[in-house]
Short mmCIF file of C-alpha atoms in Angstrom, two decimals:
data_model
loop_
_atom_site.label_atom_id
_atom_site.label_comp_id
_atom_site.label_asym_id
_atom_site.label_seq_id
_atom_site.Cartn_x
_atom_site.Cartn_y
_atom_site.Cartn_z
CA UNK A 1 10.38 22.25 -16.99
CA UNK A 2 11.61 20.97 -13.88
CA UNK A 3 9.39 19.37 -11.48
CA UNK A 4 9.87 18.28 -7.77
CA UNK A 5 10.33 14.87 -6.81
CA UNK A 6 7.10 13.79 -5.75
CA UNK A 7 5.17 15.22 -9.09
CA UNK A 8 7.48 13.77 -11.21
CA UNK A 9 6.76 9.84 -9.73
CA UNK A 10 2.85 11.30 -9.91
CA UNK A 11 2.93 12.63 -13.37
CA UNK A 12 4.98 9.44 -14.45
CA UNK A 13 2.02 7.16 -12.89
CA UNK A 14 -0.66 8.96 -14.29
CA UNK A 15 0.95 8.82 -17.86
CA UNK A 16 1.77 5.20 -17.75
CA UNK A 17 -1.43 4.35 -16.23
CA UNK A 18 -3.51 5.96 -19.15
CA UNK A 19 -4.87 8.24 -16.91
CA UNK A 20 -2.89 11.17 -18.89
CA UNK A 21 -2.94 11.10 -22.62
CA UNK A 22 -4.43 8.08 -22.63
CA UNK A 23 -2.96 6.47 -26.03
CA UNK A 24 -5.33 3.57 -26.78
CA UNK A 25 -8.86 3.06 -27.93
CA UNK A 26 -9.14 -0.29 -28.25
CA UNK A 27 -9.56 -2.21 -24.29
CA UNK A 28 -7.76 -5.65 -25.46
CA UNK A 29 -4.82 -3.52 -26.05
CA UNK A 30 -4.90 -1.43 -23.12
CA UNK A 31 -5.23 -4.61 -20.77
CA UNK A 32 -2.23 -5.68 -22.62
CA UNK A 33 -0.53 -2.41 -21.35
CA UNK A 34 -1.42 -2.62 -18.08
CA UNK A 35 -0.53 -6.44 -18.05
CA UNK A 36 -3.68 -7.08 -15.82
CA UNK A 37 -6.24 -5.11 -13.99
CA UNK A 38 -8.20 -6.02 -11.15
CA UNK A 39 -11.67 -6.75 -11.49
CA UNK A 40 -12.93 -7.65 -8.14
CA UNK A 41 -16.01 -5.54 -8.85
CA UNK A 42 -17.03 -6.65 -12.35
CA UNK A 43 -19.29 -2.91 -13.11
CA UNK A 44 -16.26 -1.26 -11.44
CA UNK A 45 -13.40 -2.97 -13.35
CA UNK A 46 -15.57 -1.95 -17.01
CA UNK A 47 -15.27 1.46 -15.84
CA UNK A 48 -11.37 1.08 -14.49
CA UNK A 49 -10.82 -0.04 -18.72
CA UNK A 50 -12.69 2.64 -19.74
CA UNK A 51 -11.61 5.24 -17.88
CA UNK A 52 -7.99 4.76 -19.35
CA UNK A 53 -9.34 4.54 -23.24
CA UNK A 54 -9.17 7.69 -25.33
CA UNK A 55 -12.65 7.62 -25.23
CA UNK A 56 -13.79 6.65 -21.48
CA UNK A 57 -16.83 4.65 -23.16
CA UNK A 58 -18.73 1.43 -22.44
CA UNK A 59 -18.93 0.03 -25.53
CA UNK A 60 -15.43 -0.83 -26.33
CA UNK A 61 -14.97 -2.87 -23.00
CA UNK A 62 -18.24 -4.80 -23.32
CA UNK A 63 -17.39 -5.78 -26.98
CA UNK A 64 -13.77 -7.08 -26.51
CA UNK A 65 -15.27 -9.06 -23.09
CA UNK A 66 -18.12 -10.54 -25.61
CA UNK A 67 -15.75 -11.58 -27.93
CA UNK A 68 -13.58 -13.33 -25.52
CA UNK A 69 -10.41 -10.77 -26.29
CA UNK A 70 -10.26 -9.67 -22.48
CA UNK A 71 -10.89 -12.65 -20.19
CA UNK A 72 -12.02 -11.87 -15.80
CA UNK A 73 -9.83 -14.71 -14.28
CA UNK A 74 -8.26 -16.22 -10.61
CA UNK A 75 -4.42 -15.25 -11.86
CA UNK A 76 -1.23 -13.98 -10.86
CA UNK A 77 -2.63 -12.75 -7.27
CA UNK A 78 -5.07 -14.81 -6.70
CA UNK A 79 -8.23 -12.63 -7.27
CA UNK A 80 -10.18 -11.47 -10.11
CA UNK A 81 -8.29 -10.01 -12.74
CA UNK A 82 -8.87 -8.61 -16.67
CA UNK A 83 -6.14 -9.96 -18.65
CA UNK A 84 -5.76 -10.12 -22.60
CA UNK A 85 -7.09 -13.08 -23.92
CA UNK A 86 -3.50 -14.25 -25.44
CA UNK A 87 -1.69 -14.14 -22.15
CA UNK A 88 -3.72 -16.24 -20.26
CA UNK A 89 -1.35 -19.58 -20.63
CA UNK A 90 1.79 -17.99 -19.95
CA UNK A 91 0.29 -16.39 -17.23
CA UNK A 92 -1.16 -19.30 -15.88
CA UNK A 93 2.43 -21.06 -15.91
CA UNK A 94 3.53 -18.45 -13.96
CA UNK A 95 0.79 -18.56 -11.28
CA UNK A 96 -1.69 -21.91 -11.36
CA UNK A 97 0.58 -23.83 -8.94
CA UNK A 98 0.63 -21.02 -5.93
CA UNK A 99 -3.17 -20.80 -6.80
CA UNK A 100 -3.95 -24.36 -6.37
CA UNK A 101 -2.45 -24.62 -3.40
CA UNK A 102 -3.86 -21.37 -1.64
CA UNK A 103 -7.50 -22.36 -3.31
CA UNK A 104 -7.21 -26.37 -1.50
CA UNK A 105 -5.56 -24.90 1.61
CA UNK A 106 -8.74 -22.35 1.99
CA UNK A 107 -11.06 -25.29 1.16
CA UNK A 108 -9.44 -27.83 4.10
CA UNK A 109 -9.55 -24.64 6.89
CA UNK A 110 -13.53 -23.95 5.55
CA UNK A 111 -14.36 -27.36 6.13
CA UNK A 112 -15.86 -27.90 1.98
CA UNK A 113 -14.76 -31.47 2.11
CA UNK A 114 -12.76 -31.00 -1.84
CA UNK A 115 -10.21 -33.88 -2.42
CA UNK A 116 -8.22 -34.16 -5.96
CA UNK A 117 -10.66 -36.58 -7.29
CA UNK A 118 -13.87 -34.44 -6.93
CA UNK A 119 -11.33 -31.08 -8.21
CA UNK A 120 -10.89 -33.78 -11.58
CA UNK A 121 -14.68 -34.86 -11.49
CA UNK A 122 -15.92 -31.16 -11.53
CA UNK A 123 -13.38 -30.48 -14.79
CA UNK A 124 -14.75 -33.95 -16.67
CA UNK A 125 -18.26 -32.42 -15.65
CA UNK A 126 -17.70 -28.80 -17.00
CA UNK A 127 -16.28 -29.72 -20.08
CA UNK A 128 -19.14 -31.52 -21.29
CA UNK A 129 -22.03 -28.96 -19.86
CA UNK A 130 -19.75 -26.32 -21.54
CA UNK A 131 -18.65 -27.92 -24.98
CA UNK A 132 -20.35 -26.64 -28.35
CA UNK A 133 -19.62 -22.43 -27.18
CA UNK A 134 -22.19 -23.20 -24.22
CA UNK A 135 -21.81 -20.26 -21.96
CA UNK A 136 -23.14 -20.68 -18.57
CA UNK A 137 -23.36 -18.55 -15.43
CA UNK A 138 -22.32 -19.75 -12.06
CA UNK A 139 -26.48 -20.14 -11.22
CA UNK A 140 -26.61 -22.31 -13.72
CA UNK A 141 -23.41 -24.59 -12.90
CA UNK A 142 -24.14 -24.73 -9.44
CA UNK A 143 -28.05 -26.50 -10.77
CA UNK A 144 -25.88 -28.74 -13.84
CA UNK A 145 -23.38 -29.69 -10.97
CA UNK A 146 -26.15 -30.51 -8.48
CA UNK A 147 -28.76 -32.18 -10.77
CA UNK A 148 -25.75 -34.61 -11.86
CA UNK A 149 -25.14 -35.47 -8.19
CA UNK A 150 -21.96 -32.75 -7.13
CA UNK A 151 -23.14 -30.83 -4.36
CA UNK A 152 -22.05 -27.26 -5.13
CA UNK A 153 -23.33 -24.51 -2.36
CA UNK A 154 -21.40 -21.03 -3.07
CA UNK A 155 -17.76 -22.18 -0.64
CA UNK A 156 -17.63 -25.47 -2.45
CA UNK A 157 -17.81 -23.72 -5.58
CA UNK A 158 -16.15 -21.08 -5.27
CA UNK A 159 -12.87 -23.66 -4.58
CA UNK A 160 -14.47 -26.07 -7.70
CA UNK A 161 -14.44 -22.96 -10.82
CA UNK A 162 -11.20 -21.59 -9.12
CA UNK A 163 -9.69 -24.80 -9.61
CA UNK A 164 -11.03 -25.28 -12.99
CA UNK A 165 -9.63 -22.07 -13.39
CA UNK A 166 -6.07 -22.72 -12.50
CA UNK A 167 -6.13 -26.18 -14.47
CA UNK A 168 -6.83 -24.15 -17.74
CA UNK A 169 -10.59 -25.76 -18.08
CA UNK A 170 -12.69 -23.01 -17.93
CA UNK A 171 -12.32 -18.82 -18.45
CA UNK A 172 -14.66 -16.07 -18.84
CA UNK A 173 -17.78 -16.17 -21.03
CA UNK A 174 -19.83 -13.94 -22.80
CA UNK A 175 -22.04 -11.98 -20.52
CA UNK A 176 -25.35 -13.40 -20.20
CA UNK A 177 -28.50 -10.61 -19.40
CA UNK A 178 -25.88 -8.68 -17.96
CA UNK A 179 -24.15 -11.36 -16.08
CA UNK A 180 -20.82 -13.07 -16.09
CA UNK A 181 -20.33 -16.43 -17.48
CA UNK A 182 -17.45 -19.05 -17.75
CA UNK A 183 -16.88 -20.95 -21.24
CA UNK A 184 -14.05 -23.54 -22.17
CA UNK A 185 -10.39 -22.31 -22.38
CA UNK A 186 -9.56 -24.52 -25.18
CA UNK A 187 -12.92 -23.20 -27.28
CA UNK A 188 -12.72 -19.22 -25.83
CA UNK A 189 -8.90 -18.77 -26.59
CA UNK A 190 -7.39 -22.03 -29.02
CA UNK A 191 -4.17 -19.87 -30.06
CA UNK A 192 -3.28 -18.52 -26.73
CA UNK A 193 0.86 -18.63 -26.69
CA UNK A 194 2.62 -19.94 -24.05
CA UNK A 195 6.16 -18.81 -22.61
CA UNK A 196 8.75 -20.47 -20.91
CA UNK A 197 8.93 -19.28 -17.20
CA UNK A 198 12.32 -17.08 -17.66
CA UNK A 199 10.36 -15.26 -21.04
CA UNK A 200 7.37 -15.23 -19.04
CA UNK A 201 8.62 -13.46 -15.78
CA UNK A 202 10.67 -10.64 -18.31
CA UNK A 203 7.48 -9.96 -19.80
CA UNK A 204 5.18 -9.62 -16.67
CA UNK A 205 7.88 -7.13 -15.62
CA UNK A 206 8.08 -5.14 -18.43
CA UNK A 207 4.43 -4.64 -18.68
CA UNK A 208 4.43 -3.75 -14.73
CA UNK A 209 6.56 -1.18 -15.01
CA UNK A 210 5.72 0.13 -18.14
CA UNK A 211 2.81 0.72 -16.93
CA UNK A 212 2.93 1.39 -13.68
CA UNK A 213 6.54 3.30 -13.24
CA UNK A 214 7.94 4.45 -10.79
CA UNK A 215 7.42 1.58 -8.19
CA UNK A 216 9.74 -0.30 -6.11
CA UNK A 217 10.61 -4.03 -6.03
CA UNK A 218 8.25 -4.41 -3.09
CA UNK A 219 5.63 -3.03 -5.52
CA UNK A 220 6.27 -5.66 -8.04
CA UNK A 221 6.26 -8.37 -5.63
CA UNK A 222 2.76 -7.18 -4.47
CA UNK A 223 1.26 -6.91 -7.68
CA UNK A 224 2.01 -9.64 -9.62
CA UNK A 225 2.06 -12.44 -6.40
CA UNK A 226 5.46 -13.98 -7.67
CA UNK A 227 7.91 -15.19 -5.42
CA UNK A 228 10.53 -12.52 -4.48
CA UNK A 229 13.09 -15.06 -6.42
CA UNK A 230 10.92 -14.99 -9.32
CA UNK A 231 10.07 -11.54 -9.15
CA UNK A 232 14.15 -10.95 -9.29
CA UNK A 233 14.69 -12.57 -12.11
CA UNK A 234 12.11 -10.87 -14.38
CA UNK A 235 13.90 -7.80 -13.13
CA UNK A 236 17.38 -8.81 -13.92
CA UNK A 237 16.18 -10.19 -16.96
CA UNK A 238 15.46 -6.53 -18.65
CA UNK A 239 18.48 -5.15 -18.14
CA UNK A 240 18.86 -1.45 -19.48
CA UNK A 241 15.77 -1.22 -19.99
CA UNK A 242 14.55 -0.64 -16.20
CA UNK A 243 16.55 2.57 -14.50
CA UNK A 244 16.84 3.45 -11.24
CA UNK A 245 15.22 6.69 -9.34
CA UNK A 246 15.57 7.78 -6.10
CA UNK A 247 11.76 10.31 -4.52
CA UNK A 248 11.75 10.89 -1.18
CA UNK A 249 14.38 9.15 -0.57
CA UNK A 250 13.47 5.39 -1.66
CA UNK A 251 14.21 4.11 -5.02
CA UNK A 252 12.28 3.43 -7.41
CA UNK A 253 12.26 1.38 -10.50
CA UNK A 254 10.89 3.10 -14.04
CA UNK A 255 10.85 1.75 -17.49
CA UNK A 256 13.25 3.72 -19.81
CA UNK A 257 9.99 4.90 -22.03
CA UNK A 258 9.37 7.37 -19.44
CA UNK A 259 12.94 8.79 -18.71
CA UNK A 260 11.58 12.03 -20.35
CA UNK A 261 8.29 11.88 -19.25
CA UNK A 262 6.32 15.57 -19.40
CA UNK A 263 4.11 17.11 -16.65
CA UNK A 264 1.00 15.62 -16.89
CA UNK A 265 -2.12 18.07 -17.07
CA UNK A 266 -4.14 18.58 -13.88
CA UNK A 267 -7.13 16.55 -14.02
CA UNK A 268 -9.41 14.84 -12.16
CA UNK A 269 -10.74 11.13 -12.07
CA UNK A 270 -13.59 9.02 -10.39
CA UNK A 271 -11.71 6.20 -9.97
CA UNK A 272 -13.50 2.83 -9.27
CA UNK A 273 -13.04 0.66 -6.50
CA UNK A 274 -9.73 -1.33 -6.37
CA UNK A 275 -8.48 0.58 -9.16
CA UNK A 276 -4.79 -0.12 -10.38
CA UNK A 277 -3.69 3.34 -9.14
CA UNK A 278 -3.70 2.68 -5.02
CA UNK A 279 -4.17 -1.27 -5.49
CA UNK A 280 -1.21 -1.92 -7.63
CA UNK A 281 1.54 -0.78 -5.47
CA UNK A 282 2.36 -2.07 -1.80
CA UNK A 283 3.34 1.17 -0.65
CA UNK A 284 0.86 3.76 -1.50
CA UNK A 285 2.05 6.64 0.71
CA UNK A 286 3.35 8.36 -2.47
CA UNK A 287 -0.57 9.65 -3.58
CA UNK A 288 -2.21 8.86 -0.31
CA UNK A 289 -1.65 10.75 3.19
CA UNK A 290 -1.47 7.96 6.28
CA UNK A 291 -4.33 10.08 7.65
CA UNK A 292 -6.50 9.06 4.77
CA UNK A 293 -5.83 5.21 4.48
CA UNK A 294 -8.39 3.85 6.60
CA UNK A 295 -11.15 6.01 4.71
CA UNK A 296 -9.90 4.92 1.02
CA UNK A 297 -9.25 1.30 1.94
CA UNK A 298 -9.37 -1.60 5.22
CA UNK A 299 -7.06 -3.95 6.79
CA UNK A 300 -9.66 -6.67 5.02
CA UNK A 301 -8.88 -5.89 1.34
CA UNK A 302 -11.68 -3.77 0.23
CA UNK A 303 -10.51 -0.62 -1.75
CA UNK A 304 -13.14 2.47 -2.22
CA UNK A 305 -13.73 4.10 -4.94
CA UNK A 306 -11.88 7.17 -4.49
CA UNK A 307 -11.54 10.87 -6.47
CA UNK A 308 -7.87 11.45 -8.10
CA UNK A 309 -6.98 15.26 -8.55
CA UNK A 310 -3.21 15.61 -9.80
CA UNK A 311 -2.18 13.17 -8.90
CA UNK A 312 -3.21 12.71 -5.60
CA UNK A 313 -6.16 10.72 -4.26
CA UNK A 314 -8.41 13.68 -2.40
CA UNK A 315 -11.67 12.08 -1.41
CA UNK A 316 -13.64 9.18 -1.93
CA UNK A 317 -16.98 9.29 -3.42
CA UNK A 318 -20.18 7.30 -4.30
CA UNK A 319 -23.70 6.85 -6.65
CA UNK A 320 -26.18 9.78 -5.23
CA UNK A 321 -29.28 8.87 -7.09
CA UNK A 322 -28.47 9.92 -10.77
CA UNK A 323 -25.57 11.94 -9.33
CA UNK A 324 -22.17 11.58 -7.49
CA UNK A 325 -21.51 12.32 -3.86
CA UNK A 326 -17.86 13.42 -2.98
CA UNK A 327 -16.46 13.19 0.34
CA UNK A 328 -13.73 15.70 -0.07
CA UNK A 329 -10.54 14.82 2.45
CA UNK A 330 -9.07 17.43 4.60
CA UNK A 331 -6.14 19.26 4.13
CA UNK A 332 -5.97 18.38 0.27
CA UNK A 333 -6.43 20.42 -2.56
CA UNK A 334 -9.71 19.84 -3.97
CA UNK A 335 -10.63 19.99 -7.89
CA UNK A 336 -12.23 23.32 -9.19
CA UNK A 337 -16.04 22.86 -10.27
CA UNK A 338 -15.11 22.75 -13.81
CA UNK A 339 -12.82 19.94 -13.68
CA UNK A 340 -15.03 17.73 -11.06
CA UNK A 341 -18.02 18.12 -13.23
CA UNK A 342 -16.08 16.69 -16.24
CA UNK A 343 -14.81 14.11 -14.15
CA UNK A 344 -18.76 13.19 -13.31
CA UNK A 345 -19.94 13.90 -17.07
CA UNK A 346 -17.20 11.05 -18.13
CA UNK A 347 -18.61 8.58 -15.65
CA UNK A 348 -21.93 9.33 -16.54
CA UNK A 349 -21.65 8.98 -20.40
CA UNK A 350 -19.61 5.49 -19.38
CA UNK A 351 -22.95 4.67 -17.62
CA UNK A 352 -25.22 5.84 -19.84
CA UNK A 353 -23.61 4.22 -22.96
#
C-alpha cells in the first residue's frame, strides 16, 4: 500500500513512538527506546510511559520508578526528564557541563547569592542526610538544609538539587506518600556504565531517531540540547544506518528499522502534557496546523495535553470531574465515538490502577 507523504512521516512517528503496536511491556525498556521522555509534569509523564506500554497501565511505571530502574532527572535539555537508570552517567557526560553553567547563570540573574563553595557544601551536606538508602523529599531537604544552617527557600534550591544533580550526587528516589524523592547516585544506580563522548553522542542519536523518525537535524538539536557540532557528529557517526527522506519538501532523517514501515491503524490518544509527540521535535507543523499552536502550547514552554487522532493532534482536552472534556479543533477530522471512548477508558484504567 502506498501512502502519501505526510501519512507516511505520521504513521512512521506513531510506530516508533509506541503509540502504534506498541512492542514493550516493561517501562525501563521503553524509556530506553525512547532515550528520554519528558517529565515536567510528574502524574503526566507516568501516563506519557504508560500510554506507550502494551498494556497502558500504572503499575508497571510506578514499580520500575520504585526500584530506581527509571530515574526523573535535570539532563540533556535541561528540564525534567525519565531516563533508564543505566544511562544516566553517559548521559550526564554529555550534558552536566551546559547544565551547570545555565543552572549558576539563572542563579546570578535571580539574585540567590550561590557561589562554588556553598554548590560543594550542599553536596558534602546531602550525602550524609541521604547515605544508608535514606530517601527524602525536597520538604524535607529544604528543613535538613536549614536546621544545619543552609538557607534553602524554593529559587535557592531549586539551583542547589540541580547542581547536585549535574555533579552526579543525587537522582530520583522512591516515591514517598505519593511524592517524589531524591536518593544518592552512587547507592540508587552503583553499575551505571559510562561512554566516551564520541560512543555517547552515536548512541543518543540512534535512540532519537529510532524512536522518533522521521525528524530533521533541527529536531535533534532541539531534543537532545547538544551543540549543533556535537549533534553532527552523533549523526555522522551512524552511518548507513540513518537514511534520508524528503515530505513536503524538507528532509528528513529516519532510522533504517523503519524503511518499510506499514500504515499504522487509526487510533486515538489522550496524550499528556509535554508529551514526546509535539515536544520532541522543533518543528511541529507536520501533526499540528499553525492555526492550532497557540491553543496546544505558549511562547513560555508549557505544552497541553492534547487529543491525537491519526496521526494528527485534533483538540486538546482536560479532567471533567470523573470524566474527560475535549475541545475538538476546527477544521480537523475528529475521532468517531467508539474510538474516543477507548481512548478515555485507557486513561481511566491508567488512573484507576
Amino acid at each position: 500500500m502506498t501512502l502519501p507523504p505526510m501519512n507516511r512521516l505520521t504513521d512512521m512517528r506513531q510506530r516508533a513512538q509506541q503509540l502504534a503496536a506498541p512492542q514493550f511491556d516493561d517501562a525501563a525498556e521503553l524509556i530506553r527506546w525512547m532515550g528520554m521522555v519528558q517529565a515536567q509534569e510528574y502524574g503526566s509523564a507516568k501516563w506519557a510511559v504508560a500510554l506507550r506500554l502494551r498494556t497502558p497501565a500504572a503499575a508497571p511505571v510506578e514499580e520500575a520508578l520504585r526500584d530506581g530502574r527509571i530515574l526523573r532527572m535535570h539532563i540533556m535539555r535541561p528540564t525534567w526528564h525519565f531516563i533508564a537508570a543505566g544511562d544516566v552517567r553517559w548521559m550526564l557526560r554529555l550534558s552536566a557541563r551546559r547544565i551547570r553553567a545555565a543552572n549558576a547563570s539563572y542563579a546570578n540573574g535571580t539574585g540567590c547569592g550561590l557561589d562554588e563553595a556553598d554548590y560543594l557544601r550542599c553536596n558534602a551536606l546531602l550525602e550524609r542526610m541521604l547515605e544508608g538508602g535514606n530517601h527524602l523529599t525536597r520538604g524535607q531537604i529544604a528543613d535538613e538544609l536549614e536546621r544545619r544552617g543552609m538557607a534553602a527557600e524554593a529559587p535557592r534550591l531549586n539551583r542547589l538539587m540541580m547542581r547536585a544533580e549535574t555533579d552526579g550526587v543525587v537522582c530520583s528516589g522512591a516515591d514517598r506518600a505519593g511524592k517524589p524523592t531524591y536518593a544518592l547516585l552512587a547507592e540508587r544506580v552503583p553499575q551505571a556504565v559510562d561512554l566516551p563522548d564520541e560512543e555517547a553522542l552515536a548512541l543518543l542519536a540512534r535512540r532519537y531517531f529510532r524512536s522518533h523518525a522521521p525528524a530533521t537535524f533541527a529536531d535533534f538539536v532541539w531534543w537532545s540540547g547538544l551543540s549543533v557540532g556535537e549533534a553532527r557528529c552523533g549523526v555522522a557517526a551512524l552511518g548507513g544506518e540513518l537514511l534520508r527522506e524528503t515530505f513536503g519538501g524538507q528532509e528528513y532523517l529516519l532510522h533504517a528499522c523503519w524503511a518499510a514501515c506499514e500504515p499504522a491503524p487509526v487510533q486515538t490518544h489522550l496524550l499528556p502534557a509535554f508529551d514526546e509527540y509535539l515536544i520532541a521535535y522543533k518543528d511541529r507543523s507536520e501533526v499540528l496546523a499553525p492555526e492550532h499552536r497557540a491553543r496546544a502550547f505558549n511562547t513560555f514552554g508549557f505544552f497541553r495535553p492534547v487529543v491525537l487522532h491519526d496521526g494528527r493532534i485534533v483538540g486538546c482536552w482536560s479532567r471533567k470531574g470523573a470524566g474527560v472534556d475535549v475541545e475538538p479543533f476546527a477544521r480537523e477530522r475528529q475521532p468517531t465515538v467508539r474510538l474516543r471512548r477507548s481512548a478515555e477508558e485507557r486513561w481511566r484504567q491508567f488512573r484507576e490502577g
